[in-house]
PDB file of C-alpha atoms in Angstrom:
ATOM      1  CA  GLY A  22      43.136  -7.815  -1.264  1.00  0.00           C
ATOM      2  CA  GLU A  23      42.833 -11.741  -1.122  1.00  0.00           C
ATOM      3  CA  ASN A  24      45.980 -13.856  -2.265  1.00  0.00           C
ATOM      4  CA  VAL A  25      47.718 -16.541  -2.948  1.00  0.00           C
ATOM      5  CA  GLU A  26      51.728 -16.795  -3.126  1.00  0.00           C
ATOM      6  CA  GLN A  27      53.474 -19.798  -4.520  1.00  0.00           C
ATOM      7  CA  HIS A  28      56.855 -20.950  -4.766  1.00  0.00           C
ATOM      8  CA  PRO A  29      58.442 -22.030  -6.856  1.00  0.00           C
ATOM      9  CA  SER A  30      57.215 -21.134  -9.863  1.00  0.00           C
ATOM     10  CA  THR A  31      59.609 -23.983 -11.398  1.00  0.00           C
ATOM     11  CA  LEU A  32      61.116 -27.127  -9.794  1.00  0.00           C
ATOM     12  CA  SER A  33      62.888 -29.917 -11.092  1.00  0.00           C
ATOM     13  CA  VAL A  34      63.922 -33.108  -9.049  1.00  0.00           C
ATOM     14  CA  GLN A  35      65.625 -36.259  -9.586  1.00  0.00           C
ATOM     15  CA  GLU A  36      63.516 -39.531  -9.918  1.00  0.00           C
ATOM     16  CA  GLY A  37      62.750 -40.841  -6.371  1.00  0.00           C
ATOM     17  CA  ASP A  38      63.580 -37.666  -4.516  1.00  0.00           C
ATOM     18  CA  SER A  39      61.164 -35.609  -2.680  1.00  0.00           C
ATOM     19  CA  ALA A  40      59.365 -32.758  -3.784  1.00  0.00           C
ATOM     20  CA  VAL A  41      57.766 -29.588  -1.642  1.00  0.00           C
ATOM     21  CA  ILE A  42      55.494 -26.772  -3.205  1.00  0.00           C
ATOM     22  CA  LYS A  43      54.494 -23.792  -0.598  1.00  0.00           C
ATOM     23  CA  CYS A  44      51.678 -22.042  -0.572  1.00  0.00           C
ATOM     24  CA  THR A  45      51.047 -18.551   1.505  1.00  0.00           C
ATOM     25  CA  TYR A  46      47.427 -16.597   2.093  1.00  0.00           C
ATOM     26  CA  SER A  47      46.633 -13.697   3.280  1.00  0.00           C
ATOM     27  CA  ASP A  48      43.338 -13.910   4.406  1.00  0.00           C
ATOM     28  CA  SER A  49      43.289 -15.243   7.694  1.00  0.00           C
ATOM     29  CA  ALA A  50      39.123 -16.554   7.654  1.00  0.00           C
ATOM     30  CA  SER A  51      40.309 -19.140   4.381  1.00  0.00           C
ATOM     31  CA  ASN A  52      39.744 -22.420   5.669  1.00  0.00           C
ATOM     32  CA  TYR A  53      39.712 -24.654   2.891  1.00  0.00           C
ATOM     33  CA  PHE A  54      42.749 -25.356   0.910  1.00  0.00           C
ATOM     34  CA  PRO A  55      42.939 -27.710  -2.167  1.00  0.00           C
ATOM     35  CA  TRP A  56      46.113 -28.499  -4.679  1.00  0.00           C
ATOM     36  CA  TYR A  57      45.087 -28.995  -7.794  1.00  0.00           C
ATOM     37  CA  LYS A  58      47.847 -30.942 -10.679  1.00  0.00           C
ATOM     38  CA  GLN A  59      47.513 -30.268 -14.169  1.00  0.00           C
ATOM     39  CA  GLU A  60      49.158 -31.752 -17.271  1.00  0.00           C
ATOM     40  CA  LEU A  61      49.885 -29.797 -20.189  1.00  0.00           C
ATOM     41  CA  GLY A  62      46.515 -28.863 -22.115  1.00  0.00           C
ATOM     42  CA  LYS A  63      44.650 -31.037 -19.351  1.00  0.00           C
ATOM     43  CA  ARG A  64      42.300 -30.285 -16.398  1.00  0.00           C
ATOM     44  CA  PRO A  65      43.577 -29.380 -13.045  1.00  0.00           C
ATOM     45  CA  GLN A  66      42.710 -32.380 -11.404  1.00  0.00           C
ATOM     46  CA  LEU A  67      42.151 -32.153  -7.325  1.00  0.00           C
ATOM     47  CA  ILE A  68      45.055 -34.457  -5.559  1.00  0.00           C
ATOM     48  CA  ILE A  69      44.721 -33.547  -2.023  1.00  0.00           C
ATOM     49  CA  ASP A  70      42.876 -31.084   0.468  1.00  0.00           C
ATOM     50  CA  ILE A  71      43.101 -30.146   3.560  1.00  0.00           C
ATOM     51  CA  ARG A  72      41.095 -28.418   6.085  1.00  0.00           C
ATOM     52  CA  SER A  73      41.577 -25.241   9.085  1.00  0.00           C
ATOM     53  CA  ASN A  74      41.038 -28.045  11.626  1.00  0.00           C
ATOM     54  CA  VAL A  75      43.411 -30.486  10.471  1.00  0.00           C
ATOM     55  CA  GLY A  76      47.379 -30.032  10.656  1.00  0.00           C
ATOM     56  CA  GLU A  77      48.619 -32.571   7.835  1.00  0.00           C
ATOM     57  CA  LYS A  78      46.882 -35.110   5.771  1.00  0.00           C
ATOM     58  CA  LYS A  79      48.348 -37.727   3.728  1.00  0.00           C
ATOM     59  CA  ASP A  80      47.839 -39.634   1.071  1.00  0.00           C
ATOM     60  CA  GLN A  81      50.023 -42.605  -0.291  1.00  0.00           C
ATOM     61  CA  ARG A  82      53.381 -40.449  -1.324  1.00  0.00           C
ATOM     62  CA  ILE A  83      51.491 -37.048  -1.200  1.00  0.00           C
ATOM     63  CA  ALA A  84      51.018 -34.944   1.740  1.00  0.00           C
ATOM     64  CA  VAL A  85      49.617 -31.628   2.844  1.00  0.00           C
ATOM     65  CA  THR A  86      50.789 -29.607   5.776  1.00  0.00           C
ATOM     66  CA  LEU A  87      49.011 -26.542   7.100  1.00  0.00           C
ATOM     67  CA  ASN A  88      50.457 -24.033   9.686  1.00  0.00           C
ATOM     68  CA  LYS A  89      47.568 -21.412  10.239  1.00  0.00           C
ATOM     69  CA  THR A  90      49.602 -19.053  12.399  1.00  0.00           C
ATOM     70  CA  ALA A  91      52.271 -18.335   9.547  1.00  0.00           C
ATOM     71  CA  LYS A  92      49.269 -18.626   7.021  1.00  0.00           C
ATOM     72  CA  HIS A  93      50.778 -20.788   5.050  1.00  0.00           C
ATOM     73  CA  PHE A  94      50.297 -24.711   3.833  1.00  0.00           C
ATOM     74  CA  SER A  95      52.567 -26.954   1.812  1.00  0.00           C
ATOM     75  CA  LEU A  96      52.465 -30.061  -0.693  1.00  0.00           C
ATOM     76  CA  HIS A  97      55.213 -32.516  -0.434  1.00  0.00           C
ATOM     77  CA  ILE A  98      55.496 -35.088  -2.589  1.00  0.00           C
ATOM     78  CA  THR A  99      57.786 -38.106  -2.079  1.00  0.00           C
ATOM     79  CA  GLU A 100      59.575 -40.662  -4.067  1.00  0.00           C
ATOM     80  CA  THR A 101      58.699 -38.705  -7.400  1.00  0.00           C
ATOM     81  CA  GLN A 102      58.518 -40.859 -10.622  1.00  0.00           C
ATOM     82  CA  PRO A 103      58.354 -39.434 -13.700  1.00  0.00           C
ATOM     83  CA  GLU A 104      54.416 -38.858 -14.063  1.00  0.00           C
ATOM     84  CA  ASP A 105      54.162 -36.693 -11.614  1.00  0.00           C
ATOM     85  CA  SER A 106      56.049 -33.871 -13.785  1.00  0.00           C
ATOM     86  CA  ALA A 107      53.214 -30.988 -14.177  1.00  0.00           C
ATOM     87  CA  VAL A 108      52.178 -27.988 -13.124  1.00  0.00           C
ATOM     88  CA  TYR A 109      50.381 -27.764  -9.660  1.00  0.00           C
ATOM     89  CA  PHE A 110      48.504 -24.915  -8.134  1.00  0.00           C
ATOM     90  CA  CYS A 111      47.524 -24.081  -4.844  1.00  0.00           C
ATOM     91  CA  ALA A 112      44.287 -22.585  -3.719  1.00  0.00           C
ATOM     92  CA  ALA A 113      42.588 -21.129  -0.699  1.00  0.00           C
ATOM     93  CA  SER A 114      39.020 -20.938  -0.150  1.00  0.00           C
ATOM     94  CA  LYS A 115      36.963 -19.205   2.868  1.00  0.00           C
ATOM     95  CA  GLY A 116      33.439 -21.509   2.999  1.00  0.00           C
ATOM     96  CA  THR A 117      32.743 -20.073  -0.115  1.00  0.00           C
ATOM     97  CA  TYR A 118      32.498 -20.193  -3.798  1.00  0.00           C
ATOM     98  CA  LYS A 119      35.459 -18.602  -4.171  1.00  0.00           C
ATOM     99  CA  TYR A 120      38.830 -20.046  -4.727  1.00  0.00           C
ATOM    100  CA  ILE A 121      42.293 -17.987  -4.809  1.00  0.00           C
ATOM    101  CA  PHE A 122      44.553 -19.903  -6.903  1.00  0.00           C
ATOM    102  CA  GLY A 123      48.409 -19.613  -6.561  1.00  0.00           C
ATOM    103  CA  THR A 124      50.094 -18.835  -9.734  1.00  0.00           C
ATOM    104  CA  GLY A 125      51.475 -22.444 -10.374  1.00  0.00           C
ATOM    105  CA  THR A 126      54.716 -24.610 -10.057  1.00  0.00           C
ATOM    106  CA  ARG A 127      55.860 -26.656 -12.554  1.00  0.00           C
ATOM    107  CA  LEU A 128      57.409 -29.872 -11.554  1.00  0.00           C
ATOM    108  CA  LYS A 129      59.788 -31.855 -13.566  1.00  0.00           C
ATOM    109  CA  VAL A 130      61.234 -35.540 -12.358  1.00  0.00           C
ATOM    110  CA  LEU A 131      63.946 -36.528 -14.274  1.00  0.00           C
ATOM    111  CA  ALA A 132      65.112 -40.156 -14.760  1.00  0.00           C
TER     112      ALA A 132
ATOM    113  CA  ASP B  24      36.851 -36.385 -14.017  1.00  0.00           C
ATOM    114  CA  GLY B  25      34.488 -37.844 -17.171  1.00  0.00           C
ATOM    115  CA  GLY B  26      31.311 -36.251 -15.517  1.00  0.00           C
ATOM    116  CA  ILE B  27      32.286 -32.408 -16.962  1.00  0.00           C
ATOM    117  CA  THR B  28      32.330 -32.243 -20.756  1.00  0.00           C
ATOM    118  CA  GLN B  29      33.425 -29.263 -22.406  1.00  0.00           C
ATOM    119  CA  SER B  30      33.357 -28.458 -26.278  1.00  0.00           C
ATOM    120  CA  PRO B  31      35.070 -27.422 -28.300  1.00  0.00           C
ATOM    121  CA  LYS B  32      38.471 -28.041 -27.504  1.00  0.00           C
ATOM    122  CA  TYR B  33      39.978 -25.918 -29.903  1.00  0.00           C
ATOM    123  CA  LEU B  34      38.078 -22.324 -30.846  1.00  0.00           C
ATOM    124  CA  PHE B  35      38.961 -19.468 -33.365  1.00  0.00           C
ATOM    125  CA  ARG B  36      37.092 -16.431 -33.040  1.00  0.00           C
ATOM    126  CA  LYS B  37      36.825 -13.666 -35.828  1.00  0.00           C
ATOM    127  CA  GLU B  38      37.121  -9.679 -34.828  1.00  0.00           C
ATOM    128  CA  GLY B  39      33.494  -8.351 -33.746  1.00  0.00           C
ATOM    129  CA  GLN B  40      32.368 -11.816 -33.034  1.00  0.00           C
ATOM    130  CA  ASN B  41      30.756 -13.811 -30.433  1.00  0.00           C
ATOM    131  CA  VAL B  42      31.685 -17.350 -29.769  1.00  0.00           C
ATOM    132  CA  THR B  43      29.753 -19.201 -27.055  1.00  0.00           C
ATOM    133  CA  LEU B  44      31.702 -22.350 -25.214  1.00  0.00           C
ATOM    134  CA  SER B  45      29.895 -25.147 -23.890  1.00  0.00           C
ATOM    135  CA  CYS B  46      29.982 -26.799 -20.403  1.00  0.00           C
ATOM    136  CA  GLU B  47      27.818 -29.816 -19.755  1.00  0.00           C
ATOM    137  CA  GLN B  48      28.145 -31.953 -16.116  1.00  0.00           C
ATOM    138  CA  ASN B  49      26.222 -34.945 -15.427  1.00  0.00           C
ATOM    139  CA  LEU B  50      27.369 -35.298 -11.596  1.00  0.00           C
ATOM    140  CA  ASN B  51      24.203 -33.783 -10.238  1.00  0.00           C
ATOM    141  CA  HIS B  52      26.246 -30.924  -8.946  1.00  0.00           C
ATOM    142  CA  ASP B  53      24.298 -27.553  -7.753  1.00  0.00           C
ATOM    143  CA  ALA B  54      27.434 -24.677  -8.249  1.00  0.00           C
ATOM    144  CA  MET B  55      29.013 -24.227 -11.495  1.00  0.00           C
ATOM    145  CA  TYR B  56      31.794 -21.896 -12.577  1.00  0.00           C
ATOM    146  CA  TRP B  57      33.746 -20.396 -15.293  1.00  0.00           C
ATOM    147  CA  TYR B  58      37.721 -19.807 -14.999  1.00  0.00           C
ATOM    148  CA  ARG B  59      40.359 -18.299 -17.755  1.00  0.00           C
ATOM    149  CA  GLN B  60      43.804 -19.348 -17.292  1.00  0.00           C
ATOM    150  CA  ASP B  61      46.711 -17.316 -18.737  1.00  0.00           C
ATOM    151  CA  PRO B  62      50.572 -18.634 -19.094  1.00  0.00           C
ATOM    152  CA  GLY B  63      51.998 -18.083 -15.914  1.00  0.00           C
ATOM    153  CA  GLN B  64      49.060 -17.227 -13.913  1.00  0.00           C
ATOM    154  CA  GLY B  65      46.542 -18.653 -11.771  1.00  0.00           C
ATOM    155  CA  LEU B  66      42.549 -19.661 -12.597  1.00  0.00           C
ATOM    156  CA  ARG B  67      40.489 -16.405 -12.073  1.00  0.00           C
ATOM    157  CA  LEU B  68      36.942 -16.766 -11.779  1.00  0.00           C
ATOM    158  CA  ILE B  69      35.020 -15.139 -14.290  1.00  0.00           C
ATOM    159  CA  TYR B  70      31.043 -16.558 -13.535  1.00  0.00           C
ATOM    160  CA  TYR B  71      29.567 -18.499 -11.298  1.00  0.00           C
ATOM    161  CA  SER B  72      26.250 -20.507 -10.702  1.00  0.00           C
ATOM    162  CA  GLN B  73      25.290 -21.817  -7.273  1.00  0.00           C
ATOM    163  CA  ILE B  74      22.052 -22.957  -8.126  1.00  0.00           C
ATOM    164  CA  VAL B  75      19.387 -22.310 -11.838  1.00  0.00           C
ATOM    165  CA  ASN B  76      18.562 -19.893 -13.290  1.00  0.00           C
ATOM    166  CA  ASP B  77      20.751 -17.431 -11.265  1.00  0.00           C
ATOM    167  CA  PHE B  78      24.315 -16.877 -11.922  1.00  0.00           C
ATOM    168  CA  GLN B  79      27.107 -14.392 -10.161  1.00  0.00           C
ATOM    169  CA  LYS B  80      30.198 -12.141 -11.691  1.00  0.00           C
ATOM    170  CA  GLY B  81      33.678 -13.410 -10.755  1.00  0.00           C
ATOM    171  CA  ASP B  82      36.152 -11.487 -10.420  1.00  0.00           C
ATOM    172  CA  ILE B  83      37.048 -10.747 -14.718  1.00  0.00           C
ATOM    173  CA  ALA B  84      33.554 -11.157 -15.572  1.00  0.00           C
ATOM    174  CA  GLU B  85      33.841  -7.950 -18.404  1.00  0.00           C
ATOM    175  CA  GLY B  86      32.982  -8.927 -21.749  1.00  0.00           C
ATOM    176  CA  TYR B  87      31.735 -12.213 -21.527  1.00  0.00           C
ATOM    177  CA  SER B  88      27.875 -13.907 -20.438  1.00  0.00           C
ATOM    178  CA  VAL B  89      26.376 -15.988 -18.932  1.00  0.00           C
ATOM    179  CA  SER B  90      23.177 -18.406 -18.590  1.00  0.00           C
ATOM    180  CA  ARG B  91      22.123 -21.064 -16.356  1.00  0.00           C
ATOM    181  CA  GLU B  92      18.860 -22.375 -17.729  1.00  0.00           C
ATOM    182  CA  LYS B  93      19.427 -26.229 -16.871  1.00  0.00           C
ATOM    183  CA  LYS B  94      21.203 -27.661 -13.766  1.00  0.00           C
ATOM    184  CA  GLU B  95      23.292 -29.736 -16.041  1.00  0.00           C
ATOM    185  CA  SER B  96      24.679 -26.291 -18.687  1.00  0.00           C
ATOM    186  CA  PHE B  97      26.327 -23.361 -18.126  1.00  0.00           C
ATOM    187  CA  PRO B  98      27.214 -22.097 -21.074  1.00  0.00           C
ATOM    188  CA  LEU B  99      29.857 -19.552 -21.694  1.00  0.00           C
ATOM    189  CA  THR B 100      29.767 -16.431 -24.285  1.00  0.00           C
ATOM    190  CA  VAL B 101      32.602 -14.597 -25.473  1.00  0.00           C
ATOM    191  CA  THR B 102      31.451 -11.466 -26.529  1.00  0.00           C
ATOM    192  CA  SER B 103      33.212  -8.561 -28.551  1.00  0.00           C
ATOM    193  CA  ALA B 104      33.868  -6.588 -25.721  1.00  0.00           C
ATOM    194  CA  GLN B 105      36.305  -9.040 -24.779  1.00  0.00           C
ATOM    195  CA  LYS B 106      39.579  -7.874 -26.073  1.00  0.00           C
ATOM    196  CA  ASN B 107      41.612  -9.763 -25.379  1.00  0.00           C
ATOM    197  CA  PRO B 108      39.885 -13.332 -24.934  1.00  0.00           C
ATOM    198  CA  THR B 109      43.171 -15.617 -26.482  1.00  0.00           C
ATOM    199  CA  ALA B 110      42.875 -18.091 -23.042  1.00  0.00           C
ATOM    200  CA  PHE B 111      42.465 -21.638 -21.812  1.00  0.00           C
ATOM    201  CA  TYR B 112      38.853 -21.718 -20.254  1.00  0.00           C
ATOM    202  CA  LEU B 113      37.958 -23.858 -18.067  1.00  0.00           C
ATOM    203  CA  CYS B 114      34.423 -24.923 -16.595  1.00  0.00           C
ATOM    204  CA  ALA B 115      34.274 -26.823 -13.145  1.00  0.00           C
ATOM    205  CA  SER B 116      30.843 -27.829 -11.186  1.00  0.00           C
ATOM    206  CA  SER B 117      30.618 -28.480  -7.039  1.00  0.00           C
ATOM    207  CA  ILE B 118      28.483 -30.282  -4.856  1.00  0.00           C
ATOM    208  CA  GLU B 119      26.797 -26.845  -3.913  1.00  0.00           C
ATOM    209  CA  GLY B 120      28.500 -23.511  -3.777  1.00  0.00           C
ATOM    210  CA  VAL B 121      29.651 -23.273   0.076  1.00  0.00           C
ATOM    211  CA  SER B 122      30.991 -25.035   2.533  1.00  0.00           C
ATOM    212  CA  ASN B 123      34.347 -25.938   1.391  1.00  0.00           C
ATOM    213  CA  GLN B 124      33.498 -28.638  -1.262  1.00  0.00           C
ATOM    214  CA  PRO B 125      35.645 -29.732  -4.151  1.00  0.00           C
ATOM    215  CA  GLN B 126      35.729 -28.429  -7.704  1.00  0.00           C
ATOM    216  CA  HIS B 127      35.997 -30.192 -10.558  1.00  0.00           C
ATOM    217  CA  PHE B 128      36.880 -29.156 -13.831  1.00  0.00           C
ATOM    218  CA  GLY B 129      36.071 -29.822 -17.271  1.00  0.00           C
ATOM    219  CA  ASP B 130      38.830 -30.720 -20.113  1.00  0.00           C
ATOM    220  CA  GLY B 131      38.892 -26.969 -21.207  1.00  0.00           C
ATOM    221  CA  THR B 132      38.344 -25.097 -24.583  1.00  0.00           C
ATOM    222  CA  ARG B 133      41.637 -23.449 -25.765  1.00  0.00           C
ATOM    223  CA  LEU B 134      40.204 -20.284 -27.858  1.00  0.00           C
ATOM    224  CA  SER B 135      42.029 -18.135 -30.092  1.00  0.00           C
ATOM    225  CA  ILE B 136      41.489 -14.972 -32.539  1.00  0.00           C
ATOM    226  CA  LEU B 137      42.164 -15.357 -36.296  1.00  0.00           C
TER     227      LEU B 137
END
């Protein structure tokens, strides 16, 4: 069935370093890939998304890359700051209501 | 996103009791969704609605019910048939239910069993 695998489950980086989170999806028909940031007890917030007709998208310190052949997409955060500490979720969708979410990555930025 | 309001923030359910979680949005979004979040797992879709007076089951609809009488409102009832209701429940909405529109979430309701 449809599946999104997300790695790593936890990630600790030093402040100022980069963080990379990778997701692999199973359904080749997927064409929309959002990333959400969720702080403890709060709502998931959309931080960046990418559509399948684009290979990379950047927004300040955040970027997402998509490799359709390998069916994986990655979130890159540069110059990490303590406020980047949160759980990050990826998702894949194929143009319908349904998102398939990854299991989340807990990012800890050490000051 | 301040346009989606969930209440209450915390809710306790007794054995055999039905409880209803509220979700209201003022974003004029057509589509609304209910997700369940358990520790160490991704979000799982319970129900969704693309238009008023219509809704569809998601992946884990058993033990839950919804209604969509108004565009702004999509309440979720956790029935006594749901034997393991303890979870964090998130409501979301999007401009429409197709065409890859981002979903925006409320602050969630944490449900526990007494």
